[in-house]
Amino acid sequence: MPDTDVLERLERTAVRTDDDVVDLVVALIDAPIRRQCWVLFLGERGVPVHFLMPMADLPYQPDEHVEDFGALVEDVVAQVGASQVVLAWERPGSTGLFPVDWEWVDAMACTLQERGVRLRGQVVLHDDGASMVELDDDPQDVAAIA
Protein backbone atom coordinates (compact mmCIF):
# COMPACT_ATOMS: atom_id res chain seq x y z
CA MET A 1 0.00 0.00 0.00
CA PRO A 2 1.38 3.45 -0.89
CA ASP A 3 2.85 5.49 1.96
CA THR A 4 0.29 8.31 2.32
CA ASP A 5 2.58 10.58 4.38
CA VAL A 6 5.27 10.45 1.72
CA LEU A 7 2.68 10.83 -1.02
CA GLU A 8 1.15 13.93 0.60
CA ARG A 9 4.60 15.52 0.93
CA LEU A 10 5.56 14.63 -2.63
CA GLU A 11 2.31 16.04 -4.04
CA ARG A 12 3.39 19.49 -2.91
CA THR A 13 7.13 19.22 -3.48
CA ALA A 14 9.02 19.82 -6.71
CA VAL A 15 10.71 16.79 -8.21
CA ARG A 16 14.30 17.99 -8.55
CA THR A 17 16.58 14.97 -8.33
CA ASP A 18 16.55 11.43 -9.64
CA ASP A 19 15.96 10.25 -6.07
CA ASP A 20 12.87 12.48 -5.95
CA VAL A 21 11.61 10.83 -9.15
CA VAL A 22 12.10 7.34 -7.72
CA ASP A 23 10.48 8.33 -4.41
CA LEU A 24 7.44 9.67 -6.26
CA VAL A 25 7.06 6.48 -8.31
CA VAL A 26 7.37 4.28 -5.22
CA ALA A 27 4.84 6.43 -3.32
CA LEU A 28 2.30 6.23 -6.16
CA ILE A 29 2.69 2.67 -7.35
CA ASP A 30 2.67 -0.22 -4.93
CA ALA A 31 4.35 -3.55 -5.68
CA PRO A 32 4.63 -4.56 -9.34
CA ILE A 33 1.83 -6.87 -10.42
CA ARG A 34 2.09 -7.00 -14.22
CA ARG A 35 4.03 -5.52 -17.10
CA GLN A 36 2.72 -2.06 -17.81
CA CYS A 37 3.82 1.54 -18.07
CA TRP A 38 2.63 4.39 -15.86
CA VAL A 39 2.90 7.98 -17.05
CA LEU A 40 3.38 10.60 -14.32
CA PHE A 41 2.97 14.26 -15.20
CA LEU A 42 4.95 17.13 -13.68
CA GLY A 43 4.06 20.80 -13.80
CA GLU A 44 6.25 23.71 -14.79
CA ARG A 45 8.18 23.81 -11.52
CA GLY A 46 8.44 20.02 -11.25
CA VAL A 47 5.47 19.66 -8.91
CA PRO A 48 3.41 16.53 -9.69
CA VAL A 49 0.16 17.07 -11.54
CA HIS A 50 -2.70 15.13 -9.95
CA PHE A 51 -3.12 12.76 -12.87
CA LEU A 52 -1.61 9.31 -13.32
CA MET A 53 -2.04 7.30 -16.53
CA PRO A 54 -1.50 3.52 -16.57
CA MET A 55 -0.90 1.86 -19.94
CA ALA A 56 -1.53 -1.87 -19.77
CA ASP A 57 -1.73 -4.35 -22.63
CA LEU A 58 1.17 -2.85 -24.51
CA PRO A 59 2.57 -5.19 -27.14
CA TYR A 60 5.52 -7.30 -26.02
CA GLN A 61 7.86 -5.35 -28.30
CA PRO A 62 7.47 -1.77 -29.49
CA ASP A 63 5.70 -1.55 -32.84
CA GLU A 64 3.74 1.06 -34.76
CA HIS A 65 1.64 1.66 -31.63
CA VAL A 66 4.59 3.48 -30.03
CA GLU A 67 3.59 6.50 -32.09
CA ASP A 68 0.02 6.23 -30.77
CA PHE A 69 1.29 6.02 -27.19
CA GLY A 70 3.51 9.06 -27.79
CA ALA A 71 0.59 11.00 -29.32
CA LEU A 72 -1.61 10.15 -26.33
CA VAL A 73 1.05 11.32 -23.87
CA GLU A 74 1.54 14.53 -25.87
CA ASP A 75 -2.21 15.17 -25.83
CA VAL A 76 -2.55 14.56 -22.09
CA VAL A 77 0.47 16.81 -21.38
CA ALA A 78 -1.36 19.64 -23.14
CA GLN A 79 -4.68 18.89 -21.42
CA VAL A 80 -3.32 18.78 -17.86
CA GLY A 81 -0.80 21.59 -18.31
CA ALA A 82 2.24 19.44 -17.64
CA SER A 83 5.72 20.44 -18.71
CA GLN A 84 7.42 17.05 -18.37
CA VAL A 85 6.66 13.38 -17.83
CA VAL A 86 8.09 10.38 -16.04
CA LEU A 87 7.62 6.87 -17.41
CA ALA A 88 7.48 4.14 -14.77
CA TRP A 89 7.90 0.64 -16.15
CA GLU A 90 6.16 -1.80 -13.81
CA ARG A 91 7.56 -5.28 -14.19
CA PRO A 92 7.48 -8.13 -11.70
CA GLY A 93 10.79 -9.90 -11.36
CA SER A 94 14.41 -9.04 -10.89
CA THR A 95 16.11 -5.66 -11.02
CA GLY A 96 17.72 -6.09 -14.43
CA LEU A 97 16.19 -4.91 -17.66
CA PHE A 98 15.88 -7.33 -20.53
CA PRO A 99 16.58 -6.39 -24.16
CA VAL A 100 12.85 -5.94 -24.86
CA ASP A 101 12.63 -3.54 -21.91
CA TRP A 102 15.45 -1.50 -23.41
CA GLU A 103 13.59 -1.43 -26.73
CA TRP A 104 10.58 0.17 -24.99
CA VAL A 105 12.76 2.61 -23.03
CA ASP A 106 14.51 3.72 -26.20
CA ALA A 107 11.38 3.80 -28.37
CA MET A 108 9.47 5.96 -25.91
CA ALA A 109 12.41 8.31 -25.37
CA CYS A 110 12.63 8.80 -29.14
CA THR A 111 8.92 9.28 -29.81
CA LEU A 112 8.50 11.73 -26.94
CA GLN A 113 11.53 13.70 -28.08
CA GLU A 114 10.14 13.84 -31.63
CA ARG A 115 6.87 15.20 -30.22
CA GLY A 116 8.57 17.81 -28.05
CA VAL A 117 7.49 16.17 -24.79
CA ARG A 118 10.14 16.61 -22.11
CA LEU A 119 10.95 13.26 -20.51
CA ARG A 120 12.17 13.85 -16.94
CA GLY A 121 13.20 10.24 -16.57
CA GLN A 122 12.27 6.60 -16.74
CA VAL A 123 12.02 4.31 -13.73
CA VAL A 124 11.80 0.55 -13.54
CA LEU A 125 9.64 -0.74 -10.69
CA HIS A 126 10.58 -4.34 -9.84
CA ASP A 127 10.17 -6.82 -7.00
CA ASP A 128 13.12 -5.35 -5.07
CA GLY A 129 12.08 -1.70 -5.37
CA ALA A 130 12.62 0.90 -8.05
CA SER A 131 15.51 2.55 -9.82
CA MET A 132 16.17 5.13 -12.50
CA VAL A 133 16.87 3.82 -15.97
CA GLU A 134 20.07 5.37 -17.23
CA LEU A 135 19.91 5.61 -21.00
CA ASP A 136 23.68 5.43 -21.32
CA ASP A 137 23.92 2.12 -19.42
CA ASP A 138 24.95 -0.83 -21.52
CA PRO A 139 21.89 -3.11 -21.83
CA GLN A 140 24.09 -6.21 -21.76
CA ASP A 141 25.63 -5.19 -18.41
CA VAL A 142 22.26 -4.42 -16.84
CA ALA A 143 20.63 -7.63 -18.13
CA ALA A 144 23.48 -9.62 -16.61
CA ILE A 145 22.49 -8.32 -13.15
CA ALA A 146 19.09 -10.03 -13.39
Tab-separated table of N, CA and C in Angstrom:
chain	number	residue	atom	x	y	z
A	1	MET	N	0.843	-1.179	0.000
A	1	MET	CA	0.000	0.000	0.000
A	1	MET	C	0.891	1.246	0.000
A	2	PRO	N	0.552	2.238	-0.831
A	2	PRO	CA	1.378	3.446	-0.888
A	2	PRO	C	1.465	4.147	0.465
A	3	ASP	N	2.611	4.746	0.718
A	3	ASP	CA	2.850	5.490	1.956
A	3	ASP	C	2.191	6.866	1.811
A	4	THR	N	1.055	7.076	2.502
A	4	THR	CA	0.290	8.310	2.318
A	4	THR	C	1.023	9.546	2.822
A	5	ASP	N	1.822	9.421	3.883
A	5	ASP	CA	2.585	10.580	4.376
A	5	ASP	C	3.580	11.050	3.327
A	6	VAL	N	4.310	10.109	2.764
A	6	VAL	CA	5.274	10.448	1.717
A	6	VAL	C	4.544	11.002	0.508
A	7	LEU	N	3.436	10.383	0.147
A	7	LEU	CA	2.678	10.831	-1.015
A	7	LEU	C	2.167	12.257	-0.832
A	8	GLU	N	1.627	12.569	0.337
A	8	GLU	CA	1.146	13.928	0.595
A	8	GLU	C	2.274	14.949	0.494
A	9	ARG	N	3.450	14.605	1.019
A	9	ARG	CA	4.595	15.516	0.931
A	9	ARG	C	5.032	15.694	-0.519
A	10	LEU	N	5.093	14.577	-1.256
A	10	LEU	CA	5.559	14.633	-2.634
A	10	LEU	C	4.581	15.358	-3.561
A	11	GLU	N	3.296	15.337	-3.219
A	11	GLU	CA	2.308	16.035	-4.042
A	11	GLU	C	2.539	17.539	-4.059
A	12	ARG	N	3.184	18.045	-3.027
A	12	ARG	CA	3.390	19.495	-2.912
A	12	ARG	C	4.840	19.903	-3.152
A	13	THR	N	5.698	18.949	-3.390
A	13	THR	CA	7.129	19.216	-3.484
A	13	THR	C	7.619	19.025	-4.910
A	14	ALA	N	8.445	19.930	-5.365
A	14	ALA	CA	9.020	19.821	-6.706
A	14	ALA	C	9.929	18.601	-6.796
A	15	VAL	N	9.837	17.931	-7.919
A	15	VAL	CA	10.706	16.794	-8.213
A	15	VAL	C	11.969	17.373	-8.834
A	16	ARG	N	13.063	17.353	-8.085
A	16	ARG	CA	14.299	17.992	-8.546
A	16	ARG	C	15.404	16.998	-8.890
A	17	THR	N	15.489	15.923	-8.138
A	17	THR	CA	16.583	14.968	-8.325
A	17	THR	C	16.038	13.625	-8.806
A	18	ASP	N	16.943	12.780	-9.262
A	18	ASP	CA	16.548	11.425	-9.643
A	18	ASP	C	15.970	10.673	-8.450
A	19	ASP	N	16.515	10.896	-7.264
A	19	ASP	CA	15.964	10.247	-6.070
A	19	ASP	C	14.529	10.695	-5.825
A	20	ASP	N	14.242	11.979	-6.083
A	20	ASP	CA	12.869	12.476	-5.954
A	20	ASP	C	11.938	11.754	-6.925
A	21	VAL	N	12.414	11.528	-8.133
A	21	VAL	CA	11.610	10.833	-9.149
A	21	VAL	C	11.291	9.419	-8.666
A	22	VAL	N	12.308	8.711	-8.200
A	22	VAL	CA	12.102	7.338	-7.722
A	22	VAL	C	11.167	7.328	-6.519
A	23	ASP	N	11.358	8.250	-5.592
A	23	ASP	CA	10.484	8.330	-4.410
A	23	ASP	C	9.034	8.542	-4.817
A	24	LEU	N	8.798	9.407	-5.793
A	24	LEU	CA	7.441	9.671	-6.257
A	24	LEU	C	6.820	8.410	-6.853
A	25	VAL	N	7.567	7.718	-7.690
A	25	VAL	CA	7.056	6.483	-8.307
A	25	VAL	C	6.708	5.462	-7.238
A	26	VAL	N	7.603	5.267	-6.281
A	26	VAL	CA	7.370	4.282	-5.219
A	26	VAL	C	6.160	4.676	-4.373
A	27	ALA	N	5.975	5.972	-4.119
A	27	ALA	CA	4.839	6.425	-3.322
A	27	ALA	C	3.512	6.222	-4.055
A	28	LEU	N	3.532	6.336	-5.382
A	28	LEU	CA	2.297	6.230	-6.156
A	28	LEU	C	1.933	4.808	-6.552
A	29	ILE	N	2.936	4.008	-6.817
A	29	ILE	CA	2.690	2.668	-7.345
A	29	ILE	C	3.199	1.652	-6.340
A	30	ASP	N	2.316	0.799	-5.903
A	30	ASP	CA	2.673	-0.219	-4.928
A	30	ASP	C	3.568	-1.272	-5.592
A	31	ALA	N	3.531	-2.467	-5.144
A	31	ALA	CA	4.355	-3.552	-5.677
A	31	ALA	C	3.960	-3.862	-7.127
A	32	PRO	N	4.934	-4.229	-7.941
A	32	PRO	CA	4.626	-4.560	-9.338
A	32	PRO	C	3.775	-5.826	-9.430
A	33	ILE	N	2.741	-5.743	-10.251
A	33	ILE	CA	1.831	-6.869	-10.422
A	33	ILE	C	1.924	-7.439	-11.829
A	34	ARG	N	2.035	-6.552	-12.825
A	34	ARG	CA	2.089	-6.995	-14.218
A	34	ARG	C	2.925	-6.002	-15.016
A	35	ARG	N	3.271	-6.405	-16.218
A	35	ARG	CA	4.028	-5.516	-17.096
A	35	ARG	C	3.105	-4.422	-17.611
A	36	GLN	N	3.452	-3.197	-17.280
A	36	GLN	CA	2.722	-2.056	-17.805
A	36	GLN	C	3.559	-0.800	-17.592
A	37	CYS	N	3.124	0.263	-18.192
A	37	CYS	CA	3.818	1.544	-18.070
A	37	CYS	C	2.871	2.554	-17.448
A	38	TRP	N	3.387	3.301	-16.493
A	38	TRP	CA	2.634	4.388	-15.860
A	38	TRP	C	3.258	5.699	-16.323
A	39	VAL	N	2.413	6.659	-16.661
A	39	VAL	CA	2.902	7.980	-17.046
A	39	VAL	C	2.534	8.939	-15.925
A	40	LEU	N	3.550	9.592	-15.360
A	40	LEU	CA	3.377	10.602	-14.324
A	40	LEU	C	3.651	11.948	-14.955
A	41	PHE	N	2.871	12.938	-14.592
A	41	PHE	CA	2.972	14.257	-15.197
A	41	PHE	C	3.448	15.264	-14.155
A	42	LEU	N	4.401	16.111	-14.565
A	42	LEU	CA	4.951	17.128	-13.682
A	42	LEU	C	4.670	18.506	-14.269
A	43	GLY	N	4.329	19.436	-13.384
A	43	GLY	CA	4.059	20.803	-13.804
A	43	GLY	C	5.327	21.576	-14.083
A	44	GLU	N	5.147	22.850	-14.375
A	44	GLU	CA	6.248	23.713	-14.790
A	44	GLU	C	7.409	23.735	-13.803
A	45	ARG	N	7.113	23.760	-12.528
A	45	ARG	CA	8.183	23.812	-11.521
A	45	ARG	C	8.544	22.432	-10.983
A	46	GLY	N	8.111	21.376	-11.668
A	46	GLY	CA	8.444	20.020	-11.252
A	46	GLY	C	7.513	19.448	-10.201
A	47	VAL	N	6.432	20.156	-9.885
A	47	VAL	CA	5.465	19.660	-8.910
A	47	VAL	C	4.531	18.681	-9.622
A	48	PRO	N	4.276	17.516	-9.034
A	48	PRO	CA	3.408	16.528	-9.690
A	48	PRO	C	2.008	17.076	-9.972
A	49	VAL	N	1.528	16.771	-11.153
A	49	VAL	CA	0.157	17.069	-11.540
A	49	VAL	C	-0.689	15.904	-11.035
A	50	HIS	N	-1.865	16.176	-10.530
A	50	HIS	CA	-2.702	15.131	-9.952
A	50	HIS	C	-3.393	14.310	-11.037
A	51	PHE	N	-2.596	13.634	-11.820
A	51	PHE	CA	-3.116	12.765	-12.868
A	51	PHE	C	-2.071	11.693	-13.119
A	52	LEU	N	-2.489	10.455	-13.124
A	52	LEU	CA	-1.608	9.309	-13.324
A	52	LEU	C	-2.245	8.426	-14.389
A	53	MET	N	-1.470	8.057	-15.413
A	53	MET	CA	-2.036	7.302	-16.527
A	53	MET	C	-1.345	5.937	-16.667
A	54	PRO	N	-2.066	4.849	-16.340
A	54	PRO	CA	-1.498	3.521	-16.571
A	54	PRO	C	-1.733	3.081	-18.014
A	55	MET	N	-0.772	2.406	-18.589
A	55	MET	CA	-0.896	1.861	-19.940
A	55	MET	C	-0.605	0.366	-19.867
A	56	ALA	N	-1.665	-0.418	-19.800
A	56	ALA	CA	-1.534	-1.871	-19.767
A	56	ALA	C	-1.736	-2.411	-21.182
A	57	ASP	N	-1.509	-3.668	-21.348
A	57	ASP	CA	-1.734	-4.351	-22.625
A	57	ASP	C	-0.916	-3.778	-23.771
A	58	LEU	N	0.254	-3.267	-23.452
A	58	LEU	CA	1.168	-2.847	-24.512
A	58	LEU	C	1.701	-4.099	-25.203
A	59	PRO	N	1.992	-4.022	-26.483
A	59	PRO	CA	2.575	-5.192	-27.144
A	59	PRO	C	3.905	-5.571	-26.491
A	60	TYR	N	4.284	-6.825	-26.625
A	60	TYR	CA	5.524	-7.296	-26.016
A	60	TYR	C	6.710	-6.452	-26.469
A	61	GLN	N	6.794	-6.187	-27.749
A	61	GLN	CA	7.857	-5.347	-28.299
A	61	GLN	C	7.239	-4.091	-28.897
A	62	PRO	N	7.982	-2.997	-28.875
A	62	PRO	CA	7.467	-1.770	-29.488
A	62	PRO	C	7.172	-2.000	-30.970
A	63	ASP	N	6.069	-1.459	-31.428
A	63	ASP	CA	5.700	-1.555	-32.840
A	63	ASP	C	5.119	-0.203	-33.264
A	64	GLU	N	4.302	-0.203	-34.286
A	64	GLU	CA	3.742	1.065	-34.764
A	64	GLU	C	2.875	1.759	-33.719
A	65	HIS	N	2.457	1.047	-32.676
A	65	HIS	CA	1.638	1.656	-31.626
A	65	HIS	C	2.439	2.589	-30.710
A	66	VAL	N	3.763	2.552	-30.800
A	66	VAL	CA	4.594	3.476	-30.032
A	66	VAL	C	4.214	4.911	-30.384
A	67	GLU	N	3.987	5.158	-31.656
A	67	GLU	CA	3.592	6.502	-32.090
A	67	GLU	C	2.250	6.899	-31.479
A	68	ASP	N	1.321	5.946	-31.388
A	68	ASP	CA	0.019	6.228	-30.773
A	68	ASP	C	0.180	6.555	-29.292
A	69	PHE	N	1.013	5.798	-28.618
A	69	PHE	CA	1.291	6.021	-27.192
A	69	PHE	C	1.903	7.409	-27.015
A	70	GLY	N	2.871	7.741	-27.861
A	70	GLY	CA	3.505	9.059	-27.793
A	70	GLY	C	2.512	10.181	-28.045
A	71	ALA	N	1.607	9.989	-29.012
A	71	ALA	CA	0.594	11.004	-29.317
A	71	ALA	C	-0.368	11.178	-28.137
A	72	LEU	N	-0.726	10.081	-27.496
A	72	LEU	CA	-1.605	10.152	-26.327
A	72	LEU	C	-0.938	10.924	-25.196
A	73	VAL	N	0.321	10.614	-24.926
A	73	VAL	CA	1.053	11.323	-23.873
A	73	VAL	C	1.136	12.807	-24.205
A	74	GLU	N	1.457	13.135	-25.448
A	74	GLU	CA	1.536	14.533	-25.869
A	74	GLU	C	0.201	15.244	-25.653
A	75	ASP	N	-0.881	14.587	-25.991
A	75	ASP	CA	-2.210	15.167	-25.834
A	75	ASP	C	-2.543	15.405	-24.360
A	76	VAL	N	-2.248	14.420	-23.515
A	76	VAL	CA	-2.546	14.562	-22.086
A	76	VAL	C	-1.673	15.653	-21.468
A	77	VAL	N	-0.411	15.742	-21.875
A	77	VAL	CA	0.472	16.809	-21.384
A	77	VAL	C	-0.187	18.162	-21.617
A	78	ALA	N	-0.715	18.367	-22.815
A	78	ALA	CA	-1.363	19.638	-23.140
A	78	ALA	C	-2.642	19.835	-22.316
A	79	GLN	N	-3.409	18.776	-22.140
A	79	GLN	CA	-4.683	18.893	-21.422
A	79	GLN	C	-4.514	19.191	-19.935
A	80	VAL	N	-3.494	18.593	-19.303
A	80	VAL	CA	-3.322	18.782	-17.856
A	80	VAL	C	-2.329	19.887	-17.526
A	81	GLY	N	-1.746	20.499	-18.542
A	81	GLY	CA	-0.803	21.589	-18.314
A	81	GLY	C	0.532	21.141	-17.754
A	82	ALA	N	0.954	19.948	-18.111
A	82	ALA	CA	2.243	19.441	-17.637
A	82	ALA	C	3.370	19.990	-18.501
A	83	SER	N	4.566	19.997	-17.933
A	83	SER	CA	5.720	20.437	-18.714
A	83	SER	C	6.719	19.303	-18.934
A	84	GLN	N	6.542	18.209	-18.201
A	84	GLN	CA	7.423	17.054	-18.368
A	84	GLN	C	6.726	15.806	-17.842
A	85	VAL	N	7.250	14.644	-18.250
A	85	VAL	CA	6.662	13.377	-17.832
A	85	VAL	C	7.734	12.437	-17.296
A	86	VAL	N	7.264	11.487	-16.519
A	86	VAL	CA	8.089	10.378	-16.037
A	86	VAL	C	7.399	9.109	-16.502
A	87	LEU	N	8.156	8.186	-17.060
A	87	LEU	CA	7.621	6.873	-17.406
A	87	LEU	C	8.100	5.884	-16.353
A	88	ALA	N	7.152	5.165	-15.775
A	88	ALA	CA	7.477	4.145	-14.769
A	88	ALA	C	7.095	2.791	-15.350
A	89	TRP	N	8.097	1.959	-15.548
A	89	TRP	CA	7.900	0.645	-16.148
A	89	TRP	C	7.717	-0.374	-15.031
A	90	GLU	N	6.478	-0.784	-14.828
A	90	GLU	CA	6.165	-1.798	-13.814
A	90	GLU	C	6.448	-3.162	-14.413
A	91	ARG	N	7.269	-3.940	-13.718
A	91	ARG	CA	7.556	-5.284	-14.195
A	91	ARG	C	7.943	-6.173	-13.024
A	92	PRO	N	7.109	-7.172	-12.749
A	92	PRO	CA	7.476	-8.126	-11.700
A	92	PRO	C	8.770	-8.834	-12.084
A	93	GLY	N	9.545	-9.167	-11.095
A	93	GLY	CA	10.789	-9.898	-11.361
A	93	GLY	C	11.991	-9.153	-10.835
A	94	SER	N	13.125	-9.537	-11.363
A	94	SER	CA	14.409	-9.039	-10.887
A	94	SER	C	14.668	-7.597	-11.305
A	95	THR	N	15.770	-7.063	-10.794
A	95	THR	CA	16.108	-5.661	-11.023
A	95	THR	C	16.582	-5.364	-12.436
A	96	GLY	N	17.141	-6.340	-13.118
A	96	GLY	CA	17.723	-6.087	-14.432
A	96	GLY	C	16.680	-5.893	-15.508
A	97	LEU	N	17.040	-5.102	-16.501
A	97	LEU	CA	16.187	-4.909	-17.662
A	97	LEU	C	16.607	-5.887	-18.753
A	98	PHE	N	15.626	-6.414	-19.443
A	98	PHE	CA	15.882	-7.335	-20.533
A	98	PHE	C	15.942	-6.550	-21.840
A	99	PRO	N	16.494	-7.129	-22.904
A	99	PRO	CA	16.585	-6.393	-24.164
A	99	PRO	C	15.256	-5.787	-24.625
A	100	VAL	N	14.141	-6.491	-24.446
A	100	VAL	CA	12.848	-5.942	-24.864
A	100	VAL	C	12.477	-4.722	-24.023
A	101	ASP	N	12.865	-4.718	-22.743
A	101	ASP	CA	12.627	-3.537	-21.907
A	101	ASP	C	13.390	-2.339	-22.453
A	102	TRP	N	14.628	-2.576	-22.839
A	102	TRP	CA	15.449	-1.502	-23.405
A	102	TRP	C	14.851	-0.985	-24.702
A	103	GLU	N	14.231	-1.878	-25.494
A	103	GLU	CA	13.586	-1.435	-26.730
A	103	GLU	C	12.474	-0.437	-26.413
A	104	TRP	N	11.662	-0.735	-25.383
A	104	TRP	CA	10.583	0.174	-24.990
A	104	TRP	C	11.140	1.483	-24.450
A	105	VAL	N	12.148	1.405	-23.600
A	105	VAL	CA	12.759	2.609	-23.027
A	105	VAL	C	13.259	3.520	-24.146
A	106	ASP	N	13.963	2.949	-25.093
A	106	ASP	CA	14.511	3.724	-26.202
A	106	ASP	C	13.422	4.248	-27.120
A	107	ALA	N	12.457	3.392	-27.460
A	107	ALA	CA	11.383	3.800	-28.373
A	107	ALA	C	10.571	4.946	-27.797
A	108	MET	N	10.261	4.881	-26.510
A	108	MET	CA	9.469	5.959	-25.911
A	108	MET	C	10.285	7.234	-25.770
A	109	ALA	N	11.555	7.118	-25.444
A	109	ALA	CA	12.408	8.313	-25.370
A	109	ALA	C	12.439	9.005	-26.734
A	110	CYS	N	12.569	8.232	-27.791
A	110	CYS	CA	12.634	8.802	-29.141
A	110	CYS	C	11.316	9.435	-29.563
A	111	THR	N	10.202	8.729	-29.358
A	111	THR	CA	8.916	9.277	-29.807
A	111	THR	C	8.517	10.514	-29.013
A	112	LEU	N	8.828	10.536	-27.721
A	112	LEU	CA	8.501	11.733	-26.942
A	112	LEU	C	9.375	12.906	-27.349
A	113	GLN	N	10.641	12.636	-27.624
A	113	GLN	CA	11.532	13.701	-28.078
A	113	GLN	C	11.042	14.274	-29.413
A	114	GLU	N	10.642	13.394	-30.329
A	114	GLU	CA	10.138	13.845	-31.628
A	114	GLU	C	8.892	14.710	-31.476
A	115	ARG	N	8.112	14.464	-30.441
A	115	ARG	CA	6.870	15.200	-30.219
A	115	ARG	C	7.068	16.425	-29.322
A	116	GLY	N	8.289	16.648	-28.880
A	116	GLY	CA	8.573	17.807	-28.048
A	116	GLY	C	8.105	17.658	-26.608
A	117	VAL	N	7.880	16.426	-26.170
A	117	VAL	CA	7.487	16.166	-24.791
A	117	VAL	C	8.754	15.922	-23.977
A	118	ARG	N	8.933	16.734	-22.943
A	118	ARG	CA	10.137	16.614	-22.111
A	118	ARG	C	10.008	15.409	-21.189
A	119	LEU	N	10.919	14.474	-21.322
A	119	LEU	CA	10.953	13.263	-20.508
A	119	LEU	C	11.896	13.500	-19.340
A	120	ARG	N	11.352	13.609	-18.138
A	120	ARG	CA	12.166	13.854	-16.942
A	120	ARG	C	13.005	12.640	-16.597
A	121	GLY	N	12.459	11.455	-16.844
A	121	GLY	CA	13.199	10.235	-16.569
A	121	GLY	C	12.314	9.021	-16.724
A	122	GLN	N	12.974	7.868	-16.691
A	122	GLN	CA	12.272	6.600	-16.743
A	122	GLN	C	12.730	5.774	-15.549
A	123	VAL	N	11.770	5.091	-14.944
A	123	VAL	CA	12.019	4.315	-13.734
A	123	VAL	C	11.527	2.903	-13.979
A	124	VAL	N	12.284	1.922	-13.509
A	124	VAL	CA	11.802	0.545	-13.535
A	124	VAL	C	11.396	0.179	-12.109
A	125	LEU	N	10.175	-0.313	-11.975
A	125	LEU	CA	9.636	-0.742	-10.692
A	125	LEU	C	9.609	-2.263	-10.707
A	126	HIS	N	10.402	-2.884	-9.837
A	126	HIS	CA	10.579	-4.335	-9.839
A	126	HIS	C	10.335	-4.882	-8.439
A	127	ASP	N	10.469	-6.174	-8.280
A	127	ASP	CA	10.172	-6.816	-6.996
A	127	ASP	C	11.024	-6.305	-5.842
A	128	ASP	N	12.214	-5.820	-6.128
A	128	ASP	CA	13.117	-5.348	-5.074
A	128	ASP	C	13.079	-3.838	-4.873
A	129	GLY	N	12.162	-3.146	-5.527
A	129	GLY	CA	12.082	-1.698	-5.367
A	129	GLY	C	11.966	-1.001	-6.700
A	130	ALA	N	12.666	0.106	-6.825
A	130	ALA	CA	12.619	0.895	-8.051
A	130	ALA	C	13.961	1.577	-8.259
A	131	SER	N	14.265	1.847	-9.515
A	131	SER	CA	15.512	2.550	-9.820
A	131	SER	C	15.362	3.295	-11.141
A	132	MET	N	16.148	4.360	-11.258
A	132	MET	CA	16.168	5.126	-12.501
A	132	MET	C	16.783	4.279	-13.605
A	133	VAL	N	16.277	4.452	-14.797
A	133	VAL	CA	16.866	3.823	-15.966
A	133	VAL	C	17.815	4.842	-16.560
A	134	GLU	N	19.056	4.487	-16.652
A	134	GLU	CA	20.067	5.373	-17.230
A	134	GLU	C	20.241	4.999	-18.689
A	135	LEU	N	19.894	5.913	-19.582
A	135	LEU	CA	19.909	5.612	-21.004
A	135	LEU	C	21.293	5.295	-21.542
A	136	ASP	N	22.331	5.721	-20.827
A	136	ASP	CA	23.676	5.431	-21.325
A	136	ASP	C	24.248	4.139	-20.749
A	137	ASP	N	23.469	3.421	-19.907
A	137	ASP	CA	23.917	2.120	-19.422
A	137	ASP	C	23.958	1.149	-20.585
A	138	ASP	N	24.871	0.196	-20.507
A	138	ASP	CA	24.954	-0.835	-21.523
A	138	ASP	C	23.903	-1.902	-21.208
A	139	PRO	N	22.942	-2.141	-22.116
A	139	PRO	CA	21.890	-3.108	-21.832
A	139	PRO	C	22.426	-4.496	-21.483
A	140	GLN	N	23.546	-4.891	-22.058
A	140	GLN	CA	24.094	-6.210	-21.758
A	140	GLN	C	24.565	-6.291	-20.299
A	141	ASP	N	25.174	-5.198	-19.799
A	141	ASP	CA	25.631	-5.193	-18.412
A	141	ASP	C	24.451	-5.237	-17.450
A	142	VAL	N	23.408	-4.472	-17.739
A	142	VAL	CA	22.256	-4.422	-16.843
A	142	VAL	C	21.510	-5.744	-16.864
A	143	ALA	N	21.335	-6.353	-18.043
A	143	ALA	CA	20.630	-7.628	-18.133
A	143	ALA	C	21.384	-8.716	-17.377
A	144	ALA	N	22.690	-8.599	-17.300
A	144	ALA	CA	23.484	-9.618	-16.608
A	144	ALA	C	23.248	-9.581	-15.110
A	145	ILE	N	22.769	-8.445	-14.572
A	145	ILE	CA	22.494	-8.323	-13.147
A	145	ILE	C	21.293	-9.172	-12.755
A	146	ALA	N	20.355	-9.341	-13.677
A	146	ALA	CA	19.089	-10.034	-13.389
A	146	ALA	C	19.271	-11.437	-12.882
